[in-house]
mmCIF file of C-alpha atoms in Angstrom:
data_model
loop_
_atom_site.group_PDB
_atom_site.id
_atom_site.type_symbol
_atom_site.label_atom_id
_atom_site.label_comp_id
_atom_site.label_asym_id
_atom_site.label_seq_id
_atom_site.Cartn_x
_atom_site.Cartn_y
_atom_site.Cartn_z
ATOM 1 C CA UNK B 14 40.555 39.986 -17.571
ATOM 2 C CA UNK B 15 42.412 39.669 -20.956
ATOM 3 C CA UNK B 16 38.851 40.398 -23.101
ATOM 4 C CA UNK B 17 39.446 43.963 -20.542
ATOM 5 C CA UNK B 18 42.904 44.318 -21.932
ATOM 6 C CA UNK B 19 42.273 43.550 -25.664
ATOM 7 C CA UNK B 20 39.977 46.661 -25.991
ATOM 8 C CA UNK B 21 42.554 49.064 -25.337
ATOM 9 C CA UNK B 22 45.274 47.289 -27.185
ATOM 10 C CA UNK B 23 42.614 47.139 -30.666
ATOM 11 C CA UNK B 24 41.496 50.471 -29.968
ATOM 12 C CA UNK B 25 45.673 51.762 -30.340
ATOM 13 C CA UNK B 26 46.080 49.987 -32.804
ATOM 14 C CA UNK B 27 42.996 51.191 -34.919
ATOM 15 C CA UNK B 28 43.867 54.608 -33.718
ATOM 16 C CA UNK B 29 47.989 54.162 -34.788
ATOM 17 C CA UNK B 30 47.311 52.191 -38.090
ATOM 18 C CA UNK B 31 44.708 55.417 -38.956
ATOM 19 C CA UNK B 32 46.885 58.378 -37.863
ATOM 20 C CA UNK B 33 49.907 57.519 -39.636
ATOM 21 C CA UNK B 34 48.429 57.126 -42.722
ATOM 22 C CA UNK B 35 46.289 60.443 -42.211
ATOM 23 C CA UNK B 36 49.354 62.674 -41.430
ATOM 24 C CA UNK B 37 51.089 61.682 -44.117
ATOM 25 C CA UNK B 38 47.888 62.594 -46.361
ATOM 26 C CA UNK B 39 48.017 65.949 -44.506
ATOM 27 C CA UNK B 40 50.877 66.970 -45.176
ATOM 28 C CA UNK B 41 51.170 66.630 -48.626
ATOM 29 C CA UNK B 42 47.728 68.064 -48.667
ATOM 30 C CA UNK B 43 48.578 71.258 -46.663
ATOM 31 C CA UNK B 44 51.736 71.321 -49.177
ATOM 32 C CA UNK B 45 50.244 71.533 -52.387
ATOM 33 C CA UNK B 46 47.262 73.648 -51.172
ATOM 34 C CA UNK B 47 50.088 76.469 -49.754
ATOM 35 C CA UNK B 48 51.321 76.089 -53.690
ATOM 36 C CA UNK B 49 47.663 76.530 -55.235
ATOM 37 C CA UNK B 50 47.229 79.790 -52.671
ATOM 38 C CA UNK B 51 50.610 81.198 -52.750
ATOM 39 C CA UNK B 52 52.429 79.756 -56.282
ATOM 40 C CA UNK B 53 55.640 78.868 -54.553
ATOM 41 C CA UNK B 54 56.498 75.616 -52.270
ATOM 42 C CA UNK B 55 55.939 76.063 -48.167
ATOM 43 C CA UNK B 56 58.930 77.135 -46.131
ATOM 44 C CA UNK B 57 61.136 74.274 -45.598
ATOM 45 C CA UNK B 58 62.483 75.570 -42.400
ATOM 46 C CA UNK B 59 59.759 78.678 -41.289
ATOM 47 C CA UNK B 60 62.509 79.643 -38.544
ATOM 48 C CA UNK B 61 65.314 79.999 -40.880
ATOM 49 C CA UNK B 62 66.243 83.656 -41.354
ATOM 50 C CA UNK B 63 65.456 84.174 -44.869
ATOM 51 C CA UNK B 64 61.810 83.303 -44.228
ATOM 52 C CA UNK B 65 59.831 86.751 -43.540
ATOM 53 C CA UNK B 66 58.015 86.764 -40.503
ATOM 54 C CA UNK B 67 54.520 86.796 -42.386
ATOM 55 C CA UNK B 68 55.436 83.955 -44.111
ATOM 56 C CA UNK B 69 56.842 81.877 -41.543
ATOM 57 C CA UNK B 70 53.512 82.298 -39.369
ATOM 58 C CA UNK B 71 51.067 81.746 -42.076
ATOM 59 C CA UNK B 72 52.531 78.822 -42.414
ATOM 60 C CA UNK B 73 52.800 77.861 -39.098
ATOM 61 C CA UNK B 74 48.933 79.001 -38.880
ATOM 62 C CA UNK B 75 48.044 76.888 -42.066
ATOM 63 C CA UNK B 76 50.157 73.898 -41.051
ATOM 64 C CA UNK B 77 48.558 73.328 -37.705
ATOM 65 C CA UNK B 78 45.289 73.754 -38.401
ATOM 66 C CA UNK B 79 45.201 71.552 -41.098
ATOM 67 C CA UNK B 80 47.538 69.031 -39.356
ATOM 68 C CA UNK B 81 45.043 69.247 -36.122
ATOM 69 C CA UNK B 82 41.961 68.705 -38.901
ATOM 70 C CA UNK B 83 43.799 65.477 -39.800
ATOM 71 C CA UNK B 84 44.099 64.236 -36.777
ATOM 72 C CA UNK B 85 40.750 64.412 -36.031
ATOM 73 C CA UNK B 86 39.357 62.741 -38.815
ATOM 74 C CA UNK B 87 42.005 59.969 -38.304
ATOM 75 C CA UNK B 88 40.470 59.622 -34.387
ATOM 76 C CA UNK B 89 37.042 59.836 -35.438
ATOM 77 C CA UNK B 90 37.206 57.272 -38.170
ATOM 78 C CA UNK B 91 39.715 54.855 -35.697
ATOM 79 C CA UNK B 92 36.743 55.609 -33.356
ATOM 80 C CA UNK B 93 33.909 54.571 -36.121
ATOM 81 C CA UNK B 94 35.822 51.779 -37.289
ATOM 82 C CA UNK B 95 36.248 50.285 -33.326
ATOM 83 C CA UNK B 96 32.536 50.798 -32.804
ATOM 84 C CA UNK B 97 31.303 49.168 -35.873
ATOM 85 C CA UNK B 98 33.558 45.919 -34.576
ATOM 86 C CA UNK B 99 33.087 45.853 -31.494
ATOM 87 C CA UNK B 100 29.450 47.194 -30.987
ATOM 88 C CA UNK B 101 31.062 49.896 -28.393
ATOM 89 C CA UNK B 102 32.858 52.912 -28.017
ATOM 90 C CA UNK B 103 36.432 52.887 -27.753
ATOM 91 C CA UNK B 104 37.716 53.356 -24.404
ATOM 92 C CA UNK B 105 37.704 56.687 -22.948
ATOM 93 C CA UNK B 106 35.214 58.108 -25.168
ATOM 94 C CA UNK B 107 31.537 58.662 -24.369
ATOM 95 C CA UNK B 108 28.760 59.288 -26.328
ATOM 96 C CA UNK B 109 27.669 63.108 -25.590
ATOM 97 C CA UNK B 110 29.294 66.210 -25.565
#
């Protein structure tokens, strides 16, 4: 019963010790690529009123995809990194589409 209860608990903490590191590499990613494409730093607020409306949803647009992009490399390298230790998949994952 604990070996049952282990898995889960190494495969969070894989997945946590990956993502945080990941959106923080995001982030400033997604910042200084909105400076290369637009020559001025990313709304700091996108709701406030002085941000146009074009401006505040590319950037809402940009941010999340790249955000959800780093995500999902952080939860398919936790995922890599579990199955390379353990000789299985992490919980809840499967090997097909």
């Amino acid at each position: 019963m604990a070996r049952m209860e282990k898995a889960p608990l190494t495969w969070k903490l894989l997945g946590t010790g990956l993502a945080v590191p990941s959106g923080i590499a995001a982030r400033k990613l997604t910042d200084a690529a909105w400076y290369a494409a637009r020559g001025s730093n990313p709304p700091k607020n996108p709701a406030a009123p002085g941000v146009s409306w074009p401006e505040a949803l590319a950037w809402a647009a940009f941010s999340g995809v790249t955000v959800a992009a780093g995500r999902l490399v952080a939860a398919r390298g936790a995922a890599a990194l579990y199955q390379s230790l353990t000789g299985k998949l992490p919980p809840g994952l499967n090997e097909g589409p």
